[in-house]
Every structure is written in C-alpha cells, then in structure tokens.
Amino acid sequence: MTAKVISVCNLKGGVGKTTLVMALAEYLAGDTMYGQRVLAIDLDPQSNLTTGLMSEEVWEWQYNNRGLTLPFLFKNAEYFLANGNYDKFIVKEEVSNVRNKNSFNCLHLIPSSPRLFEVQEYLPESSVSILRQIITPLLAEYDYILIDCPPSINNIIKSAFYASDFCLTPCVPSRMSIHGLELLLKQIEKFNQDYEHHLNPIGTLISRYNGTVAQTQNLNFIIVNPFFPPTFYNKIPERAKVAESLDFSMQLTYKQKYGDTHDAMVKLTKEFMQRLNQNSVNLLQMVSLP
Ligand SMILES: Nc1ncnc2c1ncn2[C@@H]1O[C@H](COP(=O)(O)OP(=O)(O)O)[C@@H](O)[C@H]1O
Ligand SMILES: [Mg+2]
C-alpha cells in the first residue's frame, strides 16, 4: 500500500482548513475509529496545526530550537535530501490531545514554525519539488499524508500541489470563502498545466455551517456550480466546541473535544476515505486506457 497524499486548501484564511486536517488526522488514525497510518504536515507559517497537535514546549525545545521544523527542512533541503534522513523532523510521540483507551495506530506530524514566513521569501522555483522528494521514501509507511496548506500562492503551496495526488477544499458558505475557492481552482488548473501534474480535487467540504439564510443561499450556489468540486454530503457545523479544538492544553476524548460534531466527523472521515478510493479507481482506469 502506498499513501494517498492530499492537500487541504482554500485561498481564504479562516475557512477551517487546519481544523479539518486535525480532525481528519485524529479520526483516520484512531484505533477506535478507522485505525489508519497518518502523517500530517503543517505547511502554513501560522503553525496552527502544529500547536493544535503537539505541546508548544516540546515544539520549542525538541524541534524548533534544534532546527527540526519545516522551514529548516526547506532551507537546507539539499543537505537533507542528500543524506536522505528526515526522520528526526517527524514527531511520533504524543501527537494530538485526544486520549482514549486505545489511542492511535500511527499519527505523526511534521511541525512548522513562523520562521517559514522568512524562508518562503527566498525559495527558488526549484524548491517546488522538495516536499515530493521528502515524501516519496515515506509513502510505504503511511495510508494517508495530509498537508495543511497556507492561504497564499507561492512556492510553498506549489510544493504541496506537486507532492499531492488529491486536494480537498473546505469552504464556509460565504462569499469571501467562495472567492477563495474560485481563485484556488484557477491556480490549480494553471499549476497542472505548468507542471504537467494532475492534482485531482476530490470535493468541497462545507465547514462552519450554521444554516442562516445567507449561508443557505451560498451553499446552494456551491452545490450547483459545475466548476466546483462535488460537495461532500457531510458538513462540519459551526460550534463553540470545534472552535476550542485547536487548543492542545487538555487531554480529551473524541466526544469531549468535538462535542456534538463527533458523529459528523466520523461520517465525513468515512466519506473522505470512500471518495479517495473511488478517485483512485478512476485514476487507475485512466492510466490503463489504451
Ligand atoms: N466548525 C467550526 N465551528 C466553530 N469554529 C470553527 C469551526 N471550524 C473552525 N473554527 C474556528 O475558526 C477559526 C479558523 O479555523 P482554522 O481551522 O484555523 O481555519 P484556516 O486553517 O482555514 O485558517 C479558528 O479559530 C477555529 O477554531
Ligand atoms: Mg490554518
């Protein structure tokens, strides 16, 4: 089995990308859930996925101060790629604050750092292939590799596109978020042409859904728009509990962490896996056509 690599992206911030990556990682990897082997990669200099999934103290002393966060990997890529050992960049213990009887099969994280803001300014175009080179030897070790993308177009997000087979696009049913999605889809189309790549959008996932009249109108616009990736049947409701979920400080069960969105998370994780399987079959069929 080789890992499926998925970029989670929308060019609008605040649409729930990081929350979705964290939830998918936790629900995919949980022993009492789907028991998958998951690697989450924080590609956003805001580093919200990092602080959501690991202790800041461990991040500071064991990773960032020792040059073991993503910006260092990008900055010194030639050195690390030549040595072929990125294992020390991967956090393997105590990832996520969800604790239950069986915990996780395999939930790992490559953490980021705000230093990525500085590093991304100077990255040459050749750096677009770095993440793919880093991931390739890891493909056999995971079932899913989830990349939390920044809301910007630069060589960092392009490196995520280049490393991924699929993208998942969370979208709040709001005008701004729809514009962020439209812009992203244009950029992906251009990227696929420029790099002869096939990044396959598996679906738009409605997040922070509160069912107001304005949201419902925008939701219908998203659903019927043939240019948008097909909308997920399951949505993430807007809930205070979910807003608190990026706080790592307390150990919680799934239900304590996600409150009444727990069932929605279980279902959307299943839908996510099903869609990826269908898309993989489609891709294989495309490849095997004469
Ligand atoms: N379903 C939700 N209900 C309530 N708040 C949410 C929900 N999803 C995300 N949030 C909150 O909205 C803010 C932005 O979410 P985040 O996942 O960081 O978005 P992004 O990564 O797209 O910038 C965060 O404060 C987060 O806690
Ligand atoms: Mg984010």
PDB file of C-alpha atoms and ligand atoms in Angstrom:
ATOM      1  CA  MET A   1       0.000   0.000   0.000  1.00  0.00           C
ATOM      2  CA  THR A   2       1.193   3.461  -0.826  1.00  0.00           C
ATOM      3  CA  ALA A   3      -0.035   6.567   0.970  1.00  0.00           C
ATOM      4  CA  LYS A   4      -2.603   8.827  -0.582  1.00  0.00           C
ATOM      5  CA  VAL A   5      -1.321  12.399  -0.418  1.00  0.00           C
ATOM      6  CA  ILE A   6      -3.927  15.121  -0.002  1.00  0.00           C
ATOM      7  CA  SER A   7      -3.517  18.907   0.096  1.00  0.00           C
ATOM      8  CA  VAL A   8      -6.188  20.687   2.119  1.00  0.00           C
ATOM      9  CA  CYS A   9      -6.517  24.163   0.664  1.00  0.00           C
ATOM     10  CA  ASN A  10      -8.550  27.292   0.052  1.00  0.00           C
ATOM     11  CA  LEU A  11      -7.008  30.720  -0.630  1.00  0.00           C
ATOM     12  CA  LYS A  12      -9.194  32.244   2.084  1.00  0.00           C
ATOM     13  CA  GLY A  13      -7.967  32.028   5.675  1.00  0.00           C
ATOM     14  CA  GLY A  14     -10.332  31.061   8.497  1.00  0.00           C
ATOM     15  CA  VAL A  15     -12.392  28.566   6.479  1.00  0.00           C
ATOM     16  CA  GLY A  16     -11.438  25.647   8.739  1.00  0.00           C
ATOM     17  CA  LYS A  17      -8.528  24.087   6.796  1.00  0.00           C
ATOM     18  CA  THR A  18      -6.448  23.452   9.897  1.00  0.00           C
ATOM     19  CA  THR A  19      -9.413  22.245  11.960  1.00  0.00           C
ATOM     20  CA  LEU A  20     -10.316  19.829   9.179  1.00  0.00           C
ATOM     21  CA  VAL A  21      -6.763  18.459   8.821  1.00  0.00           C
ATOM     22  CA  MET A  22      -6.554  17.944  12.574  1.00  0.00           C
ATOM     23  CA  ALA A  23      -9.949  16.220  12.778  1.00  0.00           C
ATOM     24  CA  LEU A  24      -9.319  14.004   9.746  1.00  0.00           C
ATOM     25  CA  ALA A  25      -5.915  13.015  11.119  1.00  0.00           C
ATOM     26  CA  GLU A  26      -7.387  12.134  14.518  1.00  0.00           C
ATOM     27  CA  TYR A  27     -10.403  10.253  13.178  1.00  0.00           C
ATOM     28  CA  LEU A  28      -8.460   8.411  10.485  1.00  0.00           C
ATOM     29  CA  ALA A  29      -5.714   7.322  12.874  1.00  0.00           C
ATOM     30  CA  GLY A  30      -7.752   6.498  15.996  1.00  0.00           C
ATOM     31  CA  ASP A  31      -7.647   2.850  16.983  1.00  0.00           C
ATOM     32  CA  THR A  32     -11.321   3.017  17.956  1.00  0.00           C
ATOM     33  CA  MET A  33     -12.087   4.821  14.677  1.00  0.00           C
ATOM     34  CA  TYR A  34     -10.501   3.838  11.352  1.00  0.00           C
ATOM     35  CA  GLY A  35      -7.031   2.745  12.535  1.00  0.00           C
ATOM     36  CA  GLN A  36      -5.109   4.238   9.608  1.00  0.00           C
ATOM     37  CA  ARG A  37      -1.456   5.283   9.472  1.00  0.00           C
ATOM     38  CA  VAL A  38      -1.428   9.074   9.123  1.00  0.00           C
ATOM     39  CA  LEU A  39       1.230  11.729   8.611  1.00  0.00           C
ATOM     40  CA  ALA A  40       0.066  15.352   8.952  1.00  0.00           C
ATOM     41  CA  ILE A  41       2.286  18.085   7.522  1.00  0.00           C
ATOM     42  CA  ASP A  42       1.943  21.722   8.611  1.00  0.00           C
ATOM     43  CA  LEU A  43       2.870  23.830   5.593  1.00  0.00           C
ATOM     44  CA  ASP A  44       1.415  27.076   6.941  1.00  0.00           C
ATOM     45  CA  PRO A  45       3.798  29.514   8.693  1.00  0.00           C
ATOM     46  CA  GLN A  46       0.893  30.377  11.014  1.00  0.00           C
ATOM     47  CA  SER A  47       1.666  26.949  12.524  1.00  0.00           C
ATOM     48  CA  ASN A  48      -1.847  26.416  13.882  1.00  0.00           C
ATOM     49  CA  LEU A  49      -1.844  22.715  13.049  1.00  0.00           C
ATOM     50  CA  THR A  50       1.430  22.341  14.929  1.00  0.00           C
ATOM     51  CA  THR A  51       0.120  23.974  18.099  1.00  0.00           C
ATOM     52  CA  GLY A  52      -3.142  22.040  17.730  1.00  0.00           C
ATOM     53  CA  LEU A  53      -1.418  18.673  17.598  1.00  0.00           C
ATOM     54  CA  MET A  54       1.603  18.987  19.896  1.00  0.00           C
ATOM     55  CA  SER A  55       2.817  20.659  23.062  1.00  0.00           C
ATOM     56  CA  GLU A  56       4.414  24.081  22.463  1.00  0.00           C
ATOM     57  CA  GLU A  57       7.111  23.242  24.966  1.00  0.00           C
ATOM     58  CA  VAL A  58       8.130  20.085  23.120  1.00  0.00           C
ATOM     59  CA  TRP A  59       7.947  22.025  19.845  1.00  0.00           C
ATOM     60  CA  GLU A  60      10.253  24.741  21.198  1.00  0.00           C
ATOM     61  CA  TRP A  61      12.896  22.627  22.914  1.00  0.00           C
ATOM     62  CA  GLN A  62      12.946  19.390  20.990  1.00  0.00           C
ATOM     63  CA  TYR A  63      12.186  20.598  17.481  1.00  0.00           C
ATOM     64  CA  ASN A  64      12.390  24.312  16.659  1.00  0.00           C
ATOM     65  CA  ASN A  65      15.467  25.181  18.722  1.00  0.00           C
ATOM     66  CA  ARG A  66      17.238  22.192  17.195  1.00  0.00           C
ATOM     67  CA  GLY A  67      16.367  23.264  13.630  1.00  0.00           C
ATOM     68  CA  LEU A  68      13.895  20.407  13.198  1.00  0.00           C
ATOM     69  CA  THR A  69      10.824  22.208  11.843  1.00  0.00           C
ATOM     70  CA  LEU A  70       9.649  22.584   8.274  1.00  0.00           C
ATOM     71  CA  PRO A  71      11.361  25.910   7.366  1.00  0.00           C
ATOM     72  CA  PHE A  72      14.745  24.367   8.199  1.00  0.00           C
ATOM     73  CA  LEU A  73      13.910  21.393   6.007  1.00  0.00           C
ATOM     74  CA  PHE A  74      13.127  23.721   3.091  1.00  0.00           C
ATOM     75  CA  LYS A  75      16.104  25.990   3.736  1.00  0.00           C
ATOM     76  CA  ASN A  76      18.646  23.163   3.889  1.00  0.00           C
ATOM     77  CA  ALA A  77      16.830  20.801   1.547  1.00  0.00           C
ATOM     78  CA  GLU A  78      19.911  19.919  -0.496  1.00  0.00           C
ATOM     79  CA  TYR A  79      21.732  18.714   2.601  1.00  0.00           C
ATOM     80  CA  PHE A  80      18.826  16.700   3.990  1.00  0.00           C
ATOM     81  CA  LEU A  81      17.886  15.232   0.619  1.00  0.00           C
ATOM     82  CA  ALA A  82      21.487  14.129   0.038  1.00  0.00           C
ATOM     83  CA  ASN A  83      21.526  12.389   3.421  1.00  0.00           C
ATOM     84  CA  GLY A  84      18.034  11.011   2.967  1.00  0.00           C
ATOM     85  CA  ASN A  85      17.185  11.100   6.646  1.00  0.00           C
ATOM     86  CA  TYR A  86      14.250  13.294   7.654  1.00  0.00           C
ATOM     87  CA  ASP A  87      13.127  11.025  10.407  1.00  0.00           C
ATOM     88  CA  LYS A  88      14.129  13.477  13.132  1.00  0.00           C
ATOM     89  CA  PHE A  89      11.726  16.079  11.648  1.00  0.00           C
ATOM     90  CA  ILE A  90       8.782  13.763  12.240  1.00  0.00           C
ATOM     91  CA  VAL A  91       7.069  13.982  15.642  1.00  0.00           C
ATOM     92  CA  LYS A  92       5.966  10.456  16.510  1.00  0.00           C
ATOM     93  CA  GLU A  93       5.074  10.625  20.201  1.00  0.00           C
ATOM     94  CA  GLU A  94       2.216  12.419  21.929  1.00  0.00           C
ATOM     95  CA  VAL A  95       0.745  13.852  18.738  1.00  0.00           C
ATOM     96  CA  SER A  96      -2.849  15.077  19.407  1.00  0.00           C
ATOM     97  CA  ASN A  97      -4.544  15.668  22.758  1.00  0.00           C
ATOM     98  CA  VAL A  98      -7.225  13.058  22.043  1.00  0.00           C
ATOM     99  CA  ARG A  99      -6.772  10.267  24.504  1.00  0.00           C
ATOM    100  CA  ASN A 100      -8.843   7.151  24.760  1.00  0.00           C
ATOM    101  CA  LYS A 101      -8.257   3.557  25.736  1.00  0.00           C
ATOM    102  CA  ASN A 102      -6.515   2.503  22.559  1.00  0.00           C
ATOM    103  CA  SER A 103      -5.186   5.813  21.296  1.00  0.00           C
ATOM    104  CA  PHE A 104      -3.684   5.909  17.791  1.00  0.00           C
ATOM    105  CA  ASN A 105      -2.382   3.346  15.404  1.00  0.00           C
ATOM    106  CA  CYS A 106       0.051   5.838  13.868  1.00  0.00           C
ATOM    107  CA  LEU A 107      -0.396   9.605  13.965  1.00  0.00           C
ATOM    108  CA  HIS A 108       2.738  11.566  13.083  1.00  0.00           C
ATOM    109  CA  LEU A 109       3.371  15.254  12.408  1.00  0.00           C
ATOM    110  CA  ILE A 110       5.954  17.348  10.575  1.00  0.00           C
ATOM    111  CA  PRO A 111       5.680  20.626  12.523  1.00  0.00           C
ATOM    112  CA  SER A 112       6.027  24.125  11.112  1.00  0.00           C
ATOM    113  CA  SER A 113       7.330  27.373  12.580  1.00  0.00           C
ATOM    114  CA  PRO A 114       6.616  31.079  11.922  1.00  0.00           C
ATOM    115  CA  ARG A 115      10.165  31.155  10.582  1.00  0.00           C
ATOM    116  CA  LEU A 116       8.635  29.766   7.387  1.00  0.00           C
ATOM    117  CA  PHE A 117       7.434  33.365   6.701  1.00  0.00           C
ATOM    118  CA  GLU A 118      11.082  34.373   6.364  1.00  0.00           C
ATOM    119  CA  VAL A 119      12.279  31.303   4.474  1.00  0.00           C
ATOM    120  CA  GLN A 120       9.468  31.281   1.901  1.00  0.00           C
ATOM    121  CA  GLU A 121      10.545  34.715   0.616  1.00  0.00           C
ATOM    122  CA  TYR A 122      13.828  33.350  -0.704  1.00  0.00           C
ATOM    123  CA  LEU A 123      12.841  29.946  -2.023  1.00  0.00           C
ATOM    124  CA  PRO A 124      13.777  29.461  -5.684  1.00  0.00           C
ATOM    125  CA  GLU A 125      11.363  27.834  -8.136  1.00  0.00           C
ATOM    126  CA  SER A 126      13.323  24.597  -7.915  1.00  0.00           C
ATOM    127  CA  SER A 127      12.090  24.233  -4.322  1.00  0.00           C
ATOM    128  CA  VAL A 128       8.653  23.221  -5.652  1.00  0.00           C
ATOM    129  CA  SER A 129       9.896  19.603  -5.870  1.00  0.00           C
ATOM    130  CA  ILE A 130      11.316  19.467  -2.317  1.00  0.00           C
ATOM    131  CA  LEU A 131       8.243  18.189  -0.490  1.00  0.00           C
ATOM    132  CA  ARG A 132       7.661  15.472  -3.054  1.00  0.00           C
ATOM    133  CA  GLN A 133      11.254  14.305  -2.682  1.00  0.00           C
ATOM    134  CA  ILE A 134      10.855  14.252   1.089  1.00  0.00           C
ATOM    135  CA  ILE A 135       7.564  12.347   0.932  1.00  0.00           C
ATOM    136  CA  THR A 136       8.485   9.736  -1.683  1.00  0.00           C
ATOM    137  CA  PRO A 137      10.504   7.470   0.646  1.00  0.00           C
ATOM    138  CA  LEU A 138       7.742   7.773   3.275  1.00  0.00           C
ATOM    139  CA  LEU A 139       4.870   6.621   1.047  1.00  0.00           C
ATOM    140  CA  ALA A 140       5.091   2.990   2.134  1.00  0.00           C
ATOM    141  CA  GLU A 141       4.898   3.930   5.824  1.00  0.00           C
ATOM    142  CA  TYR A 142       1.514   5.687   5.787  1.00  0.00           C
ATOM    143  CA  ASP A 143      -2.004   5.262   4.433  1.00  0.00           C
ATOM    144  CA  TYR A 144      -2.747   8.999   4.339  1.00  0.00           C
ATOM    145  CA  ILE A 145      -0.497  12.052   4.196  1.00  0.00           C
ATOM    146  CA  LEU A 146      -2.479  15.249   4.883  1.00  0.00           C
ATOM    147  CA  ILE A 147      -0.972  18.638   4.063  1.00  0.00           C
ATOM    148  CA  ASP A 148      -2.362  21.772   5.728  1.00  0.00           C
ATOM    149  CA  CYS A 149      -1.747  24.467   3.093  1.00  0.00           C
ATOM    150  CA  PRO A 150      -1.226  28.209   3.593  1.00  0.00           C
ATOM    151  CA  PRO A 151      -3.794  30.606   2.073  1.00  0.00           C
ATOM    152  CA  SER A 152      -1.313  32.020  -0.432  1.00  0.00           C
ATOM    153  CA  ILE A 153       0.167  31.245  -3.836  1.00  0.00           C
ATOM    154  CA  ASN A 154       3.893  30.795  -3.546  1.00  0.00           C
ATOM    155  CA  ASN A 155       6.487  28.064  -3.972  1.00  0.00           C
ATOM    156  CA  ILE A 156       5.481  26.534  -0.624  1.00  0.00           C
ATOM    157  CA  ILE A 157       1.877  25.791  -1.636  1.00  0.00           C
ATOM    158  CA  LYS A 158       3.101  24.711  -5.074  1.00  0.00           C
ATOM    159  CA  SER A 159       5.349  22.196  -3.343  1.00  0.00           C
ATOM    160  CA  ALA A 160       2.210  20.785  -1.675  1.00  0.00           C
ATOM    161  CA  PHE A 161       0.388  20.565  -5.019  1.00  0.00           C
ATOM    162  CA  TYR A 162       3.391  18.856  -6.601  1.00  0.00           C
ATOM    163  CA  ALA A 163       3.615  16.333  -3.763  1.00  0.00           C
ATOM    164  CA  SER A 164      -0.131  15.552  -3.779  1.00  0.00           C
ATOM    165  CA  ASP A 165      -2.424  13.387  -5.874  1.00  0.00           C
ATOM    166  CA  PHE A 166      -5.578  14.921  -4.442  1.00  0.00           C
ATOM    167  CA  CYS A 167      -6.838  18.140  -2.930  1.00  0.00           C
ATOM    168  CA  LEU A 168      -9.705  18.706  -0.550  1.00  0.00           C
ATOM    169  CA  THR A 169     -11.256  22.171  -0.438  1.00  0.00           C
ATOM    170  CA  PRO A 170     -13.061  23.258   2.727  1.00  0.00           C
ATOM    171  CA  CYS A 171     -15.360  26.210   2.205  1.00  0.00           C
ATOM    172  CA  VAL A 172     -17.563  28.262   4.501  1.00  0.00           C
ATOM    173  CA  PRO A 173     -20.776  29.114   2.638  1.00  0.00           C
ATOM    174  CA  SER A 174     -19.831  32.789   2.462  1.00  0.00           C
ATOM    175  CA  ARG A 175     -18.951  34.999  -0.481  1.00  0.00           C
ATOM    176  CA  MET A 176     -15.337  35.550   0.582  1.00  0.00           C
ATOM    177  CA  SER A 177     -14.743  31.866   1.030  1.00  0.00           C
ATOM    178  CA  ILE A 178     -16.298  31.123  -2.395  1.00  0.00           C
ATOM    179  CA  HIS A 179     -13.952  33.685  -3.969  1.00  0.00           C
ATOM    180  CA  GLY A 180     -11.017  31.990  -2.246  1.00  0.00           C
ATOM    181  CA  LEU A 181     -12.160  28.672  -3.691  1.00  0.00           C
ATOM    182  CA  GLU A 182     -12.599  30.056  -7.229  1.00  0.00           C
ATOM    183  CA  LEU A 183      -9.148  31.592  -7.144  1.00  0.00           C
ATOM    184  CA  LEU A 184      -7.641  28.382  -5.846  1.00  0.00           C
ATOM    185  CA  LEU A 185      -9.237  26.255  -8.570  1.00  0.00           C
ATOM    186  CA  LYS A 186      -7.851  28.611 -11.241  1.00  0.00           C
ATOM    187  CA  GLN A 187      -4.406  28.361  -9.691  1.00  0.00           C
ATOM    188  CA  ILE A 188      -4.619  24.558  -9.581  1.00  0.00           C
ATOM    189  CA  GLU A 189      -5.588  24.431 -13.247  1.00  0.00           C
ATOM    190  CA  LYS A 190      -2.633  26.634 -14.124  1.00  0.00           C
ATOM    191  CA  PHE A 191      -0.340  24.592 -11.909  1.00  0.00           C
ATOM    192  CA  ASN A 192      -1.444  21.331 -13.552  1.00  0.00           C
ATOM    193  CA  GLN A 193      -0.631  22.803 -16.966  1.00  0.00           C
ATOM    194  CA  ASP A 194       2.674  24.406 -15.985  1.00  0.00           C
ATOM    195  CA  TYR A 195       3.956  21.307 -14.166  1.00  0.00           C
ATOM    196  CA  GLU A 196       2.189  18.625 -16.221  1.00  0.00           C
ATOM    197  CA  HIS A 197       0.688  17.414 -12.992  1.00  0.00           C
ATOM    198  CA  HIS A 198      -2.740  16.007 -12.180  1.00  0.00           C
ATOM    199  CA  LEU A 199      -3.882  17.348  -8.829  1.00  0.00           C
ATOM    200  CA  ASN A 200      -7.362  15.924  -8.516  1.00  0.00           C
ATOM    201  CA  PRO A 201      -9.937  17.909  -6.429  1.00  0.00           C
ATOM    202  CA  ILE A 202     -11.947  15.261  -4.530  1.00  0.00           C
ATOM    203  CA  GLY A 203     -14.574  17.595  -3.166  1.00  0.00           C
ATOM    204  CA  THR A 204     -15.684  20.767  -1.434  1.00  0.00           C
ATOM    205  CA  LEU A 205     -16.374  20.290   2.235  1.00  0.00           C
ATOM    206  CA  ILE A 206     -18.757  22.763   3.824  1.00  0.00           C
ATOM    207  CA  SER A 207     -17.389  23.950   7.152  1.00  0.00           C
ATOM    208  CA  ARG A 208     -18.608  26.272   9.899  1.00  0.00           C
ATOM    209  CA  TYR A 209     -22.150  25.640   8.718  1.00  0.00           C
ATOM    210  CA  ASN A 210     -24.827  27.460  10.728  1.00  0.00           C
ATOM    211  CA  GLY A 211     -27.791  27.302   8.374  1.00  0.00           C
ATOM    212  CA  THR A 212     -28.574  31.048   8.189  1.00  0.00           C
ATOM    213  CA  VAL A 213     -30.454  32.315   5.122  1.00  0.00           C
ATOM    214  CA  ALA A 214     -27.278  33.839   3.643  1.00  0.00           C
ATOM    215  CA  GLN A 215     -25.322  30.631   4.227  1.00  0.00           C
ATOM    216  CA  THR A 216     -28.089  28.514   2.673  1.00  0.00           C
ATOM    217  CA  GLN A 217     -28.093  30.670  -0.480  1.00  0.00           C
ATOM    218  CA  ASN A 218     -24.325  30.423  -0.761  1.00  0.00           C
ATOM    219  CA  LEU A 219     -24.459  26.688  -0.065  1.00  0.00           C
ATOM    220  CA  ASN A 220     -26.863  26.178  -2.981  1.00  0.00           C
ATOM    221  CA  PHE A 221     -24.566  28.216  -5.205  1.00  0.00           C
ATOM    222  CA  ILE A 222     -21.639  25.943  -4.257  1.00  0.00           C
ATOM    223  CA  ILE A 223     -23.640  22.733  -4.770  1.00  0.00           C
ATOM    224  CA  VAL A 224     -24.990  23.572  -8.234  1.00  0.00           C
ATOM    225  CA  ASN A 225     -21.837  25.214  -9.586  1.00  0.00           C
ATOM    226  CA  PRO A 226     -20.368  22.673 -12.036  1.00  0.00           C
ATOM    227  CA  PHE A 227     -16.909  24.244 -11.748  1.00  0.00           C
ATOM    228  CA  PHE A 228     -16.632  23.460  -8.039  1.00  0.00           C
ATOM    229  CA  PRO A 229     -15.508  20.031  -6.853  1.00  0.00           C
ATOM    230  CA  PRO A 230     -18.591  17.978  -5.847  1.00  0.00           C
ATOM    231  CA  THR A 231     -19.831  18.986  -2.409  1.00  0.00           C
ATOM    232  CA  PHE A 232     -19.413  16.483   0.433  1.00  0.00           C
ATOM    233  CA  TYR A 233     -22.683  15.100   1.705  1.00  0.00           C
ATOM    234  CA  ASN A 234     -21.481  15.588   5.314  1.00  0.00           C
ATOM    235  CA  LYS A 235     -20.801  19.100   6.636  1.00  0.00           C
ATOM    236  CA  ILE A 236     -18.979  20.479   9.683  1.00  0.00           C
ATOM    237  CA  PRO A 237     -21.403  22.559  11.765  1.00  0.00           C
ATOM    238  CA  GLU A 238     -20.294  25.793  13.412  1.00  0.00           C
ATOM    239  CA  ARG A 239     -19.879  25.003  17.114  1.00  0.00           C
ATOM    240  CA  ALA A 240     -18.036  26.572  20.044  1.00  0.00           C
ATOM    241  CA  LYS A 241     -16.537  23.151  20.879  1.00  0.00           C
ATOM    242  CA  VAL A 242     -14.920  22.949  17.450  1.00  0.00           C
ATOM    243  CA  ALA A 243     -13.543  26.474  17.854  1.00  0.00           C
ATOM    244  CA  GLU A 244     -11.847  25.300  21.067  1.00  0.00           C
ATOM    245  CA  SER A 245     -10.472  22.171  19.433  1.00  0.00           C
ATOM    246  CA  LEU A 246      -7.210  23.827  18.335  1.00  0.00           C
ATOM    247  CA  ASP A 247      -6.239  24.174  21.996  1.00  0.00           C
ATOM    248  CA  PHE A 248      -3.838  21.359  22.855  1.00  0.00           C
ATOM    249  CA  SER A 249      -3.563  22.014  26.585  1.00  0.00           C
ATOM    250  CA  MET A 250      -6.009  19.374  27.924  1.00  0.00           C
ATOM    251  CA  GLN A 251      -6.272  15.687  27.198  1.00  0.00           C
ATOM    252  CA  LEU A 252      -9.770  14.858  25.956  1.00  0.00           C
ATOM    253  CA  THR A 253     -11.814  12.047  24.466  1.00  0.00           C
ATOM    254  CA  TYR A 254     -13.186  12.483  20.934  1.00  0.00           C
ATOM    255  CA  LYS A 255     -16.589  13.402  22.339  1.00  0.00           C
ATOM    256  CA  GLN A 256     -15.156  15.905  24.802  1.00  0.00           C
ATOM    257  CA  LYS A 257     -13.090  17.509  22.072  1.00  0.00           C
ATOM    258  CA  TYR A 258     -15.644  17.628  19.266  1.00  0.00           C
ATOM    259  CA  GLY A 259     -18.904  17.683  21.264  1.00  0.00           C
ATOM    260  CA  ASP A 260     -21.992  17.093  19.167  1.00  0.00           C
ATOM    261  CA  THR A 261     -19.998  17.344  15.922  1.00  0.00           C
ATOM    262  CA  HIS A 262     -18.401  13.962  16.790  1.00  0.00           C
ATOM    263  CA  ASP A 263     -20.866  11.958  14.673  1.00  0.00           C
ATOM    264  CA  ALA A 264     -20.436  14.365  11.739  1.00  0.00           C
ATOM    265  CA  MET A 265     -16.646  13.960  11.977  1.00  0.00           C
ATOM    266  CA  VAL A 266     -16.905  10.150  11.997  1.00  0.00           C
ATOM    267  CA  LYS A 267     -19.158  10.227   8.936  1.00  0.00           C
ATOM    268  CA  LEU A 268     -17.214  12.784   6.948  1.00  0.00           C
ATOM    269  CA  THR A 269     -13.992  10.853   7.572  1.00  0.00           C
ATOM    270  CA  LYS A 270     -15.684   7.779   6.091  1.00  0.00           C
ATOM    271  CA  GLU A 271     -16.927   9.806   3.124  1.00  0.00           C
ATOM    272  CA  PHE A 272     -13.408  11.168   2.673  1.00  0.00           C
ATOM    273  CA  MET A 273     -11.956   7.635   2.509  1.00  0.00           C
ATOM    274  CA  GLN A 274     -14.684   6.470   0.130  1.00  0.00           C
ATOM    275  CA  ARG A 275     -14.150   9.396  -2.219  1.00  0.00           C
ATOM    276  CA  LEU A 276     -10.424   8.803  -2.296  1.00  0.00           C
ATOM    277  CA  ASN A 277     -10.935   5.138  -3.129  1.00  0.00           C
ATOM    278  CA  GLN A 278     -13.353   5.990  -5.935  1.00  0.00           C
ATOM    279  CA  ASN A 279     -10.998   8.614  -7.310  1.00  0.00           C
ATOM    280  CA  SER A 280      -8.055   6.203  -7.151  1.00  0.00           C
ATOM    281  CA  VAL A 281     -10.046   3.666  -9.170  1.00  0.00           C
ATOM    282  CA  ASN A 282     -10.910   6.380 -11.708  1.00  0.00           C
ATOM    283  CA  LEU A 283      -7.280   7.411 -11.950  1.00  0.00           C
ATOM    284  CA  LEU A 284      -6.178   3.802 -12.427  1.00  0.00           C
ATOM    285  CA  GLN A 285      -8.772   3.351 -15.155  1.00  0.00           C
ATOM    286  CA  MET A 286      -7.484   6.482 -16.875  1.00  0.00           C
ATOM    287  CA  VAL A 287      -3.933   5.230 -16.714  1.00  0.00           C
ATOM    288  CA  SER A 288      -4.844   1.792 -18.056  1.00  0.00           C
ATOM    289  CA  LEU A 289      -6.772   3.088 -21.088  1.00  0.00           C
ATOM    290  CA  PRO A 290      -5.061   2.096 -24.372  1.00  0.00           C
TER     291      PRO A 290
HETATM  292  N1  LIG B   1     -16.795  24.179  12.728  1.00  0.00           N
HETATM  293  C1  LIG B   1     -16.341  25.221  13.412  1.00  0.00           C
HETATM  294  N2  LIG B   1     -17.092  25.809  14.356  1.00  0.00           N
HETATM  295  C2  LIG B   1     -16.645  26.875  15.061  1.00  0.00           C
HETATM  296  N3  LIG B   1     -15.437  27.418  14.895  1.00  0.00           N
HETATM  297  C3  LIG B   1     -14.619  26.887  13.962  1.00  0.00           C
HETATM  298  C4  LIG B   1     -15.029  25.767  13.172  1.00  0.00           C
HETATM  299  N4  LIG B   1     -14.007  25.459  12.311  1.00  0.00           N
HETATM  300  C5  LIG B   1     -13.031  26.341  12.577  1.00  0.00           C
HETATM  301  N5  LIG B   1     -13.376  27.199  13.557  1.00  0.00           N
HETATM  302  C6  LIG B   1     -12.574  28.301  14.116  1.00  0.00           C
HETATM  303  O1  LIG B   1     -12.366  29.253  13.097  1.00  0.00           O
HETATM  304  C7  LIG B   1     -11.044  29.743  13.115  1.00  0.00           C
HETATM  305  C8  LIG B   1     -10.365  29.385  11.797  1.00  0.00           C
HETATM  306  O2  LIG B   1     -10.267  27.961  11.672  1.00  0.00           O
HETATM  307  P1  LIG B   1      -8.982  27.295  11.045  1.00  0.00           P
HETATM  308  O3  LIG B   1      -9.196  25.841  11.058  1.00  0.00           O
HETATM  309  O4  LIG B   1      -7.750  27.815  11.734  1.00  0.00           O
HETATM  310  O5  LIG B   1      -9.072  27.877   9.562  1.00  0.00           O
HETATM  311  P2  LIG B   1      -7.926  28.041   8.444  1.00  0.00           P
HETATM  312  O6  LIG B   1      -6.902  26.993   8.677  1.00  0.00           O
HETATM  313  O7  LIG B   1      -8.662  27.874   7.166  1.00  0.00           O
HETATM  314  O8  LIG B   1      -7.379  29.430   8.592  1.00  0.00           O
HETATM  315  C9  LIG B   1     -10.360  29.063  14.293  1.00  0.00           C
HETATM  316  O9  LIG B   1     -10.427  29.932  15.392  1.00  0.00           O
HETATM  317  C10 LIG B   1     -11.195  27.827  14.526  1.00  0.00           C
HETATM  318  O10 LIG B   1     -11.161  27.406  15.861  1.00  0.00           O
HETATM  319 MG    MG B   2      -4.855  27.174   9.012  1.00  0.00          MG
END
